[in-house]
CSV table of N, CA and C in Angstrom, one decimal:
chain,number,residue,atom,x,y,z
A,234,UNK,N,31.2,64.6,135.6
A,234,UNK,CA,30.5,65.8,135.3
A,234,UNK,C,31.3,67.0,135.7
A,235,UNK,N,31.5,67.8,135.0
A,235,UNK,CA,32.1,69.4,135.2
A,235,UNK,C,31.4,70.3,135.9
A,236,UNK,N,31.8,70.7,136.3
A,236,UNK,CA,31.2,71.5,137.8
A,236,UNK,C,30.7,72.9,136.6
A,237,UNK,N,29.5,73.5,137.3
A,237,UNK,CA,28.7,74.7,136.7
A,237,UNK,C,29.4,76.3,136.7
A,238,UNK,N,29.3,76.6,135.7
A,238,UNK,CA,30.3,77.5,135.3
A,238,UNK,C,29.3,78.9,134.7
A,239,UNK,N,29.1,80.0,136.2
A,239,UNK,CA,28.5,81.3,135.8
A,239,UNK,C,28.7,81.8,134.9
A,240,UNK,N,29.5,82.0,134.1
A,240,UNK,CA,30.3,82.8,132.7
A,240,UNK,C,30.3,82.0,132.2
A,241,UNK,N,29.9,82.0,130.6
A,241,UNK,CA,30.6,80.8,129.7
A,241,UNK,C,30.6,81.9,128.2
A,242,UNK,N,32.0,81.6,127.5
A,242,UNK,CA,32.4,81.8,126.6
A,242,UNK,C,32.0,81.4,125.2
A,243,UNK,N,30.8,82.1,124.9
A,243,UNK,CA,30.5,81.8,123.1
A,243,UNK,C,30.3,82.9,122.4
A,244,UNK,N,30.9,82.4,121.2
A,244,UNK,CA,31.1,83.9,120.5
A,244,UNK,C,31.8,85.1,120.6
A,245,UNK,N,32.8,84.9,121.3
A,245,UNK,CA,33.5,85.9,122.0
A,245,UNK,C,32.4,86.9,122.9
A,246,UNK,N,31.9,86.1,123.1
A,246,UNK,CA,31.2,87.0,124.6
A,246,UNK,C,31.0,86.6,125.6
A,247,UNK,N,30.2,87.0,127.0
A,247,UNK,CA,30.5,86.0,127.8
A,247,UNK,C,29.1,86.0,128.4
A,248,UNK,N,28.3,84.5,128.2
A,248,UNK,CA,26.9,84.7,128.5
A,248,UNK,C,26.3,83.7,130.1
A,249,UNK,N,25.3,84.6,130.3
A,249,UNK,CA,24.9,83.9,132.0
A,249,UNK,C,24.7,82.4,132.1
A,250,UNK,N,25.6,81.7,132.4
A,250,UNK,CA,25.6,80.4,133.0
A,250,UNK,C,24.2,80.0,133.9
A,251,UNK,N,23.3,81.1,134.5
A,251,UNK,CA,22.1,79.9,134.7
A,251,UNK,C,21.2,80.2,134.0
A,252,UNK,N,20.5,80.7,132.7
A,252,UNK,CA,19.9,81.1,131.7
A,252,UNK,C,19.9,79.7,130.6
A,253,UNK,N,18.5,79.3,130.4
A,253,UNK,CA,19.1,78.3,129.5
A,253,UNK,C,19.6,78.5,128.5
A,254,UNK,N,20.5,77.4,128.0
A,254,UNK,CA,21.3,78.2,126.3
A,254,UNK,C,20.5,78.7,125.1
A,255,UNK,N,19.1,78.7,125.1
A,255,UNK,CA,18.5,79.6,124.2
A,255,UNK,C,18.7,80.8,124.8
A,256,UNK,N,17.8,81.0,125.5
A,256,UNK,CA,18.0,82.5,126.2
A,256,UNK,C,19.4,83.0,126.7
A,257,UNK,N,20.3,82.4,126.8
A,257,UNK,CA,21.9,82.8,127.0
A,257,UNK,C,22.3,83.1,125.8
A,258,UNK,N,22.3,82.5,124.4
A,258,UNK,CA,22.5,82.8,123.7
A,258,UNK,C,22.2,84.0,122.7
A,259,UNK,N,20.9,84.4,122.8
A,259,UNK,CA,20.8,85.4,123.0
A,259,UNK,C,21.4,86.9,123.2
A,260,UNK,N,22.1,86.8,124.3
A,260,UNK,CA,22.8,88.2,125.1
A,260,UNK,C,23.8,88.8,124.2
A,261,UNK,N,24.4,87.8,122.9
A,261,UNK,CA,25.2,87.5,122.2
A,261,UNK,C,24.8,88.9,120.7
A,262,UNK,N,25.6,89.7,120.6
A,262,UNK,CA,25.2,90.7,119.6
A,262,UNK,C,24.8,90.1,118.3
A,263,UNK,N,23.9,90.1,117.5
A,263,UNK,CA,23.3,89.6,116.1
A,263,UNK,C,23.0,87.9,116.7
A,264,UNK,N,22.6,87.3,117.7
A,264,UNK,CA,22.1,86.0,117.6
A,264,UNK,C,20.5,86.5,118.1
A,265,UNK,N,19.5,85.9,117.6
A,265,UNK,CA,18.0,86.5,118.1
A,265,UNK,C,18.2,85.0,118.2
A,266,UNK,N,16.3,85.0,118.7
A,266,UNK,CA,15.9,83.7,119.2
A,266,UNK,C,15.9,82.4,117.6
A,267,UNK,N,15.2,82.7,116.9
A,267,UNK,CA,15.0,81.7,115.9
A,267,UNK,C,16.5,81.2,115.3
A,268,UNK,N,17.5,82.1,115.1
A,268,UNK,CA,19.0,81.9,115.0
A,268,UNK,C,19.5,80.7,116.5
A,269,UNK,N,19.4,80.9,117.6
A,269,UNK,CA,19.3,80.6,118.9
A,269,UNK,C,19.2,79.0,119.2
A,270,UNK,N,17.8,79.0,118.3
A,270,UNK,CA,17.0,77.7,118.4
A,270,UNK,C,18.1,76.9,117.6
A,271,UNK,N,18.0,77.3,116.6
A,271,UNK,CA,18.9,76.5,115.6
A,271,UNK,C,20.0,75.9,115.5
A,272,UNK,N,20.8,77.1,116.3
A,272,UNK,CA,22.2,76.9,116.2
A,272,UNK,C,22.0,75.7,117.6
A,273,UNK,N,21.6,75.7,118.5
A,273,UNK,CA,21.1,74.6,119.6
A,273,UNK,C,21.0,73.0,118.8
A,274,UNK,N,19.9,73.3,117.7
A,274,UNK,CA,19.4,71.8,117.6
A,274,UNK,C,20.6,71.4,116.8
A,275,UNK,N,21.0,72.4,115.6
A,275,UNK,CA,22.8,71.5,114.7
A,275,UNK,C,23.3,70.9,116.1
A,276,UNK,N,23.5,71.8,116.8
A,276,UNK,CA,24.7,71.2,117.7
A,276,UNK,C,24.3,69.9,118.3
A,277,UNK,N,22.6,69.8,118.6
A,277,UNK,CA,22.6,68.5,118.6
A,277,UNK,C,22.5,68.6,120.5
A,278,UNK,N,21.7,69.9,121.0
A,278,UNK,CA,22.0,70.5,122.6
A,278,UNK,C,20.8,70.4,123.3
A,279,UNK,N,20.5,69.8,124.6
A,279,UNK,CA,19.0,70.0,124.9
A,279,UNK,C,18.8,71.5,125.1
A,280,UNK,N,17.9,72.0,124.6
A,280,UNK,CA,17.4,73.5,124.5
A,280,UNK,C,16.8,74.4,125.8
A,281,UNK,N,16.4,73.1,126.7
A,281,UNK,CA,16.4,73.7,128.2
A,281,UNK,C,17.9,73.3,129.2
A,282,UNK,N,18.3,73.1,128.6
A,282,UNK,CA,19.7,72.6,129.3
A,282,UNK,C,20.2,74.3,129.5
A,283,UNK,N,20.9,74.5,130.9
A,283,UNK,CA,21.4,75.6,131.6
A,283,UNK,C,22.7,76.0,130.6
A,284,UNK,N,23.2,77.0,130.5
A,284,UNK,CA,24.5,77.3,129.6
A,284,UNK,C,25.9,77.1,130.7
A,285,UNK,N,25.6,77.4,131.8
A,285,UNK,CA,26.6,76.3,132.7
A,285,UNK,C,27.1,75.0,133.0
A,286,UNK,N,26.4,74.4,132.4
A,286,UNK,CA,26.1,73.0,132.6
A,286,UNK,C,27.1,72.3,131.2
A,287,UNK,N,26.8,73.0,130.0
A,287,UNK,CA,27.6,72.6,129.0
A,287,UNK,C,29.1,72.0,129.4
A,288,UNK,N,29.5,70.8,128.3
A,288,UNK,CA,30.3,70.5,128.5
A,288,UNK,C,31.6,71.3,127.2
A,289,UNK,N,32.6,70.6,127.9
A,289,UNK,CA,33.6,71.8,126.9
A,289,UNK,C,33.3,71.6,125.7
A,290,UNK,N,33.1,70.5,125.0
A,290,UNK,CA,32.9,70.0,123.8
A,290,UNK,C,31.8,70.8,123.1
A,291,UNK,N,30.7,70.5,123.7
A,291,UNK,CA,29.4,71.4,123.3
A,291,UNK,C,29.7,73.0,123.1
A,292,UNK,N,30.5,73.8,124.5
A,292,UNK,CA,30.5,74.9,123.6
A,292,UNK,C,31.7,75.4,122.6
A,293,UNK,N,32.2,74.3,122.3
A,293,UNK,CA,33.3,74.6,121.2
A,293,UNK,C,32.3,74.1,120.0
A,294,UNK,N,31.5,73.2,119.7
A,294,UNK,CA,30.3,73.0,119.1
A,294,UNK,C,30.1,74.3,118.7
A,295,UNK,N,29.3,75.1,119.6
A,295,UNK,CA,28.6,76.0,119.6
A,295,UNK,C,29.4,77.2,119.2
A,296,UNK,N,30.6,77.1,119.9
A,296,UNK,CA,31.1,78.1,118.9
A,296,UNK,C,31.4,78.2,117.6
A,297,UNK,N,31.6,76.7,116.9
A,297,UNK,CA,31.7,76.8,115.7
A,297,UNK,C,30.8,76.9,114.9
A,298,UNK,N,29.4,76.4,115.1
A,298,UNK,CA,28.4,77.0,114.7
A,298,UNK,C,27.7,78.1,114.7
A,299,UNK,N,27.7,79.1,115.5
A,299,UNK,CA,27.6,80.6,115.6
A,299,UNK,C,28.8,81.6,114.6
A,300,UNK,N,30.2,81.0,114.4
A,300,UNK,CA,31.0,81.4,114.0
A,300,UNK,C,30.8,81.8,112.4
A,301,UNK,N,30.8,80.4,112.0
A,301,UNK,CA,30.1,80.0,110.9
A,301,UNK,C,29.4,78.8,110.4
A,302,UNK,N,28.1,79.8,110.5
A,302,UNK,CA,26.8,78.6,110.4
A,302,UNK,C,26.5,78.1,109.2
A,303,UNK,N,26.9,79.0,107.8
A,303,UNK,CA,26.3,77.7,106.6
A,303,UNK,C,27.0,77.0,106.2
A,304,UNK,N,28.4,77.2,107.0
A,304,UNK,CA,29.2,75.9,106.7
A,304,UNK,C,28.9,74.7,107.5
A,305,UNK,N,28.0,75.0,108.8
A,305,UNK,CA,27.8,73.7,109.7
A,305,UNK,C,26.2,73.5,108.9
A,306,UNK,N,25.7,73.8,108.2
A,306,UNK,CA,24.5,73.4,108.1
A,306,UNK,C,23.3,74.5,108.1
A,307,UNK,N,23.2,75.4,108.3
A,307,UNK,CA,22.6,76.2,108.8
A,307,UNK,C,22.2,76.8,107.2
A,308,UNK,N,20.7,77.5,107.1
A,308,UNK,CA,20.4,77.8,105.7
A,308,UNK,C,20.8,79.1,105.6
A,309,UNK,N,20.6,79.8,104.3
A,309,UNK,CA,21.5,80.8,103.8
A,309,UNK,C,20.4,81.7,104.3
A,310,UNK,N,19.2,81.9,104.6
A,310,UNK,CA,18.3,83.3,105.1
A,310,UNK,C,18.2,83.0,106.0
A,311,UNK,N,19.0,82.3,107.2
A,311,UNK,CA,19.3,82.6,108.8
A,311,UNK,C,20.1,83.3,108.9
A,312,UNK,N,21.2,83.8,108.4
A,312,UNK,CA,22.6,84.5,108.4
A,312,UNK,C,21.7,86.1,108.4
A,313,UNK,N,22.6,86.7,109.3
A,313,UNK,CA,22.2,88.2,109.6
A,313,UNK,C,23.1,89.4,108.4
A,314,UNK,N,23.3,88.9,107.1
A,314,UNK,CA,24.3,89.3,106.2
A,314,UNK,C,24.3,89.2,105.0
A,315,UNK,N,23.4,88.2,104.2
A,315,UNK,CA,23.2,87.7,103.2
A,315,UNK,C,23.4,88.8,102.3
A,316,UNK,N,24.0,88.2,100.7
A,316,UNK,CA,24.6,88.8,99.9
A,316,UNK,C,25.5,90.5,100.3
A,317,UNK,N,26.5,89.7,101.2
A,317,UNK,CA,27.6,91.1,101.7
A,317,UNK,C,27.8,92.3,100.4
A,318,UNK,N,26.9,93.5,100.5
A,318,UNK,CA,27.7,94.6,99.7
A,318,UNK,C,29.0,94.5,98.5
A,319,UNK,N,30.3,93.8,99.5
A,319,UNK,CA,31.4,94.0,99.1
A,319,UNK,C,32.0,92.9,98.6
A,320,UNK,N,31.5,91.4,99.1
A,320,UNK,CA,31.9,90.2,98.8
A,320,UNK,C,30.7,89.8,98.0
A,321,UNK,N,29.5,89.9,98.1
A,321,UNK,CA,28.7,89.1,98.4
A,321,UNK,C,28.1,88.0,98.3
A,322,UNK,N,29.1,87.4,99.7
A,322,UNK,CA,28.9,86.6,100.6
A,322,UNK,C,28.0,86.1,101.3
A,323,UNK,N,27.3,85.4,101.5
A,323,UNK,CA,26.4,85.0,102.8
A,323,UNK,C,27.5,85.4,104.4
A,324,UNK,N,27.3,86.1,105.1
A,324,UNK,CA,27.7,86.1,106.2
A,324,UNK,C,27.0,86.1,107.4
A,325,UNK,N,27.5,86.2,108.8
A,325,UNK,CA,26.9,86.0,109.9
A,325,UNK,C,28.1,86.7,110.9
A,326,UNK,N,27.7,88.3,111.5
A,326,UNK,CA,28.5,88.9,111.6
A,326,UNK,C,27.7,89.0,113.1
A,327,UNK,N,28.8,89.4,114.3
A,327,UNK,CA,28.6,89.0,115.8
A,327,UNK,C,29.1,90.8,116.0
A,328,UNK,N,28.6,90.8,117.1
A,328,UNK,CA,29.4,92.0,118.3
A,328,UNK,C,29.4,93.0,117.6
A,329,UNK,N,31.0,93.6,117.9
A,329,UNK,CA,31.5,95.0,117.2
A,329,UNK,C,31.3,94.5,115.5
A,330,UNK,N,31.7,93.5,115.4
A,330,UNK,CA,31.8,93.7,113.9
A,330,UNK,C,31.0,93.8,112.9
A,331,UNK,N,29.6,93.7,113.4
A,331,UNK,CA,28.0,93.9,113.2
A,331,UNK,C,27.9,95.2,113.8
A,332,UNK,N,28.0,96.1,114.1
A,332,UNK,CA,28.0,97.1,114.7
A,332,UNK,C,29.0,98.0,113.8
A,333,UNK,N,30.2,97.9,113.9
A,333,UNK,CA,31.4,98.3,112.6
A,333,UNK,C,30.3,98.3,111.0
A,334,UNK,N,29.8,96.8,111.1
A,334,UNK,CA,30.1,96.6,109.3
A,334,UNK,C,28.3,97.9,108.8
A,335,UNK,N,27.2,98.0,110.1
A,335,UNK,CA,26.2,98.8,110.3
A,335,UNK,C,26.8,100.2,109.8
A,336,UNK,N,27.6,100.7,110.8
A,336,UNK,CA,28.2,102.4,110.8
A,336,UNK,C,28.9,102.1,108.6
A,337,UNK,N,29.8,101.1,108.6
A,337,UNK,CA,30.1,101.6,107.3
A,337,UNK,C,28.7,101.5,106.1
A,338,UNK,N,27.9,100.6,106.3
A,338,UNK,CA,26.6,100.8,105.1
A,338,UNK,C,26.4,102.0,105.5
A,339,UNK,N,25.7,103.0,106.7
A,339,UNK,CA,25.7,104.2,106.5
A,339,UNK,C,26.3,105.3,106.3
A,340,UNK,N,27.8,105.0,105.8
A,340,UNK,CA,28.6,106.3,105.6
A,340,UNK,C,28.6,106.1,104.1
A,341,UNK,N,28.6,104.4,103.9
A,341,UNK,CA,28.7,104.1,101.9
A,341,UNK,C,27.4,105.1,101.8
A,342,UNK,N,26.0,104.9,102.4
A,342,UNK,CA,24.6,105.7,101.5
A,342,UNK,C,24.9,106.7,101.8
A,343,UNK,N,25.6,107.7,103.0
A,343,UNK,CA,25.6,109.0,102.5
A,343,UNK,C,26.7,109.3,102.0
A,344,UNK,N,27.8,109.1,101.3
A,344,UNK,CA,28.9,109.1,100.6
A,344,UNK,C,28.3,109.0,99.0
A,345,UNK,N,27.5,108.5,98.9
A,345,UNK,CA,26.7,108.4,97.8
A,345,UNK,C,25.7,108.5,97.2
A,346,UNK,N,25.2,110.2,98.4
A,346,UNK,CA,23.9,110.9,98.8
A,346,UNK,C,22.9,110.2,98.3
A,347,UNK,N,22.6,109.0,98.4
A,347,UNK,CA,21.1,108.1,98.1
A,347,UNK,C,20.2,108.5,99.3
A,348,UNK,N,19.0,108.8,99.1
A,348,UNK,CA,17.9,109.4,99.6
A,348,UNK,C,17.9,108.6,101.1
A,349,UNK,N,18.3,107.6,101.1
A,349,UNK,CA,18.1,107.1,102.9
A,349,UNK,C,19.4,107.5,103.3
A,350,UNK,N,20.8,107.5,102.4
A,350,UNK,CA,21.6,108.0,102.8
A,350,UNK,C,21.9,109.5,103.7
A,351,UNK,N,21.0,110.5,102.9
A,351,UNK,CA,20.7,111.8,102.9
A,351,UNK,C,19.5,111.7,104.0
A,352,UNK,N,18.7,111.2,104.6
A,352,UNK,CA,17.8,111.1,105.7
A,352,UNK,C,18.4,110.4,106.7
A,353,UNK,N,19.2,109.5,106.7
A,353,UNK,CA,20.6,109.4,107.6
A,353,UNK,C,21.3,110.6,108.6
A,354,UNK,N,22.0,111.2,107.4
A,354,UNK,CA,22.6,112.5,107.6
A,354,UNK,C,21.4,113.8,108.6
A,355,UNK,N,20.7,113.4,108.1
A,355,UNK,CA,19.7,114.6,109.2
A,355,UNK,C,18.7,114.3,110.2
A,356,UNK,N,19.1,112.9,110.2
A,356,UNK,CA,18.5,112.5,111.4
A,356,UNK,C,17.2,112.3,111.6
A,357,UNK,N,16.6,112.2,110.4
A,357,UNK,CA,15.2,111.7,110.1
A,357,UNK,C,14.9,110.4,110.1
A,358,UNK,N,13.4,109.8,109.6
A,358,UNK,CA,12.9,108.6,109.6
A,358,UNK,C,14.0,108.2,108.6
A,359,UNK,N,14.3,107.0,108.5
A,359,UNK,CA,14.9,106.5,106.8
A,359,UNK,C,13.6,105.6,106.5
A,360,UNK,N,12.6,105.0,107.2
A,360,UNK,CA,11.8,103.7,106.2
A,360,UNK,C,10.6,104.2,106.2
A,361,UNK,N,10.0,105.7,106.3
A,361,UNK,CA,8.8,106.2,105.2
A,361,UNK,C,7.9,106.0,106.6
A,362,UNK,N,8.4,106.4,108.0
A,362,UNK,CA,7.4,106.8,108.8
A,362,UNK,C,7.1,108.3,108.8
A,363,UNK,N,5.7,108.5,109.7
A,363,UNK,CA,5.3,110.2,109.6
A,363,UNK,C,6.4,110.7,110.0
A,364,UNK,N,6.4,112.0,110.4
A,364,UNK,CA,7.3,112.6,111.3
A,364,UNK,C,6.4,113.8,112.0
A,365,UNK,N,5.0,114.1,111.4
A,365,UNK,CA,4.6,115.2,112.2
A,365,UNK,C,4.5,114.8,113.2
A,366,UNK,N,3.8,113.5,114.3
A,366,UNK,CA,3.6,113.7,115.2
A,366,UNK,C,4.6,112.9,116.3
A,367,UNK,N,5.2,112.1,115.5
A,367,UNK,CA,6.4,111.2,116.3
A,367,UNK,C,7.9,111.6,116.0
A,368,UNK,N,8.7,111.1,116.5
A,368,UNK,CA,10.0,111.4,116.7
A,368,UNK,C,10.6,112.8,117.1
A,369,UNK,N,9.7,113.5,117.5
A,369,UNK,CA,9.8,114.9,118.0
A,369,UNK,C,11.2,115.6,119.1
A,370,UNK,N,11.8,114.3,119.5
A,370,UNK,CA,12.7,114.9,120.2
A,370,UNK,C,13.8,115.0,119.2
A,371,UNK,N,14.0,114.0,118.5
A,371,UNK,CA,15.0,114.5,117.3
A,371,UNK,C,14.9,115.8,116.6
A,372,UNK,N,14.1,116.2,116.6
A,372,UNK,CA,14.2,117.9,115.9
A,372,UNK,C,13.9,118.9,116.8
A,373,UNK,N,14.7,120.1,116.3
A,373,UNK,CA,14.9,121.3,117.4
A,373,UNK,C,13.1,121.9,117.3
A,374,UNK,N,12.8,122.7,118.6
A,374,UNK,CA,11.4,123.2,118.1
A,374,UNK,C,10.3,123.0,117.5
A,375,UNK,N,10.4,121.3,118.0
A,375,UNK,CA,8.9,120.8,117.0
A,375,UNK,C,7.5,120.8,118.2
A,376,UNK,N,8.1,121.1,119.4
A,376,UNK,CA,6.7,120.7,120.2
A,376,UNK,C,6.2,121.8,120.7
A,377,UNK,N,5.1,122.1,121.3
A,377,UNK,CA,4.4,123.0,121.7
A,377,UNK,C,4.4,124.7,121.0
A,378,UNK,N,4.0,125.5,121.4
A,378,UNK,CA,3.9,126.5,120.7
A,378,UNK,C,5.1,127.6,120.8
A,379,UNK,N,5.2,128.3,119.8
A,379,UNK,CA,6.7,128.9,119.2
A,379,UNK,C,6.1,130.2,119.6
A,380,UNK,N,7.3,130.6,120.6
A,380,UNK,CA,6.9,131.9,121.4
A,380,UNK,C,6.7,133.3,120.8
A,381,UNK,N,7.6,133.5,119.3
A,381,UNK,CA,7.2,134.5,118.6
A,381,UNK,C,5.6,134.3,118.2
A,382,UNK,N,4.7,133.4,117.7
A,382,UNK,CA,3.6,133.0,117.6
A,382,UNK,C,2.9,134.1,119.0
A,383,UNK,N,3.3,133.7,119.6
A,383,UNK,CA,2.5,134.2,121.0
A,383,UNK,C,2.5,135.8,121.8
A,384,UNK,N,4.4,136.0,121.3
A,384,UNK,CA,4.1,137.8,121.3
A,384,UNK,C,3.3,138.3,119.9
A,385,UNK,N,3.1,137.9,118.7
A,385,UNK,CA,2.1,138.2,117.6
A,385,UNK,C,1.0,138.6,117.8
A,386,UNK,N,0.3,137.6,118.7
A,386,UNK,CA,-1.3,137.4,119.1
A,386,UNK,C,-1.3,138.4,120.3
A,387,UNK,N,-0.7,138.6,121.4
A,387,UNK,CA,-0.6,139.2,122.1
A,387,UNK,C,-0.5,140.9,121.5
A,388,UNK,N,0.2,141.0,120.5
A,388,UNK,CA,0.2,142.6,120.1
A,388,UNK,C,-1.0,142.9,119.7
A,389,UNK,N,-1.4,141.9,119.1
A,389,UNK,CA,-2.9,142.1,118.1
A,389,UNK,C,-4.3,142.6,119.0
A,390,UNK,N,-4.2,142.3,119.9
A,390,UNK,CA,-4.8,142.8,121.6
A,390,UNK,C,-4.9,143.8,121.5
A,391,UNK,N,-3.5,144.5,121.7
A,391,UNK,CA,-3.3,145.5,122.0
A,391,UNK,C,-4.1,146.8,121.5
A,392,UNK,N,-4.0,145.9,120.0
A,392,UNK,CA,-4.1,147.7,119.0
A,392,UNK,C,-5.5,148.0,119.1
């Protein structure tokens, strides 16, 4: 048996060794739970089993299935990528490069001033929430009352 190992390497990241490997797997950029479960049962892994505990084999398993999953089996609307923009590819993108490939779809829609592209750019809702009463700190002077308002009423007194 291999002695228990705090850090363990999957996915190029490095996740909590006493956490079972669903929830270790997890901590992992673009793996959620239902991805989690899955990539667990391909490998063929008990799902309460500690992520320290794994033996090398398992998480090289594991890495290859997280790496690329519809090649190990894994269906095509688990992938966090499906029909890539530019290949379109089924993919399953991790870390920075799910974060990278995020920032370029937003620069392609405002490069191509498409209406969420252009709600992007100004820092609005993009998926058709209100805005009068929520997201208020994103816009300058949306809360409480606007002081010229208040010397107005105030002169009106006067006269």
């Amino acid at each position: 048996m291999t002695e228990f190992q705090h850090i363990v390497r999957i996915g190029n990241s490095d996740v909590d060794g006493r956490k079972s490997i669903v929830y270790a797997l997890r901590d992992i950029k673009g793996v959620d739970t239902t991805f989690a479960n899955a990539a667990v049962n391909l490998a063929g892994i008990d799902a309460e089993k500690q992520a320290g505990n794994l033996l090398d084999t398992e998480v090289e398993e594991l890495n290859d299935i997280i790496e690329s999953p519809t090649e190990n089996g894994m269906p095509d609307w688990m992938v966090n990528r499906t029909k890539d923009w530019e290949t379109g590819d089924n993919k399953h993108l991790l870390g920075s490069n799910l974060e990278f490939q995020h920032q370029q779809d937003i620069k392609r829609l405002s490069k191509t001033k498409s209406y969420r592209g252009l709600r992007h750019q100004w820092g609005l809702t993009v998926r058709g929430q209100k805005t009068r009463s929520n997201f208020r700190d994103k816009r300058s002077g949306s809360l409480g009352v606007q002081r010229s308002a208040l010397d107005l009423e105030e002169g009106d007194d006067e006269e």
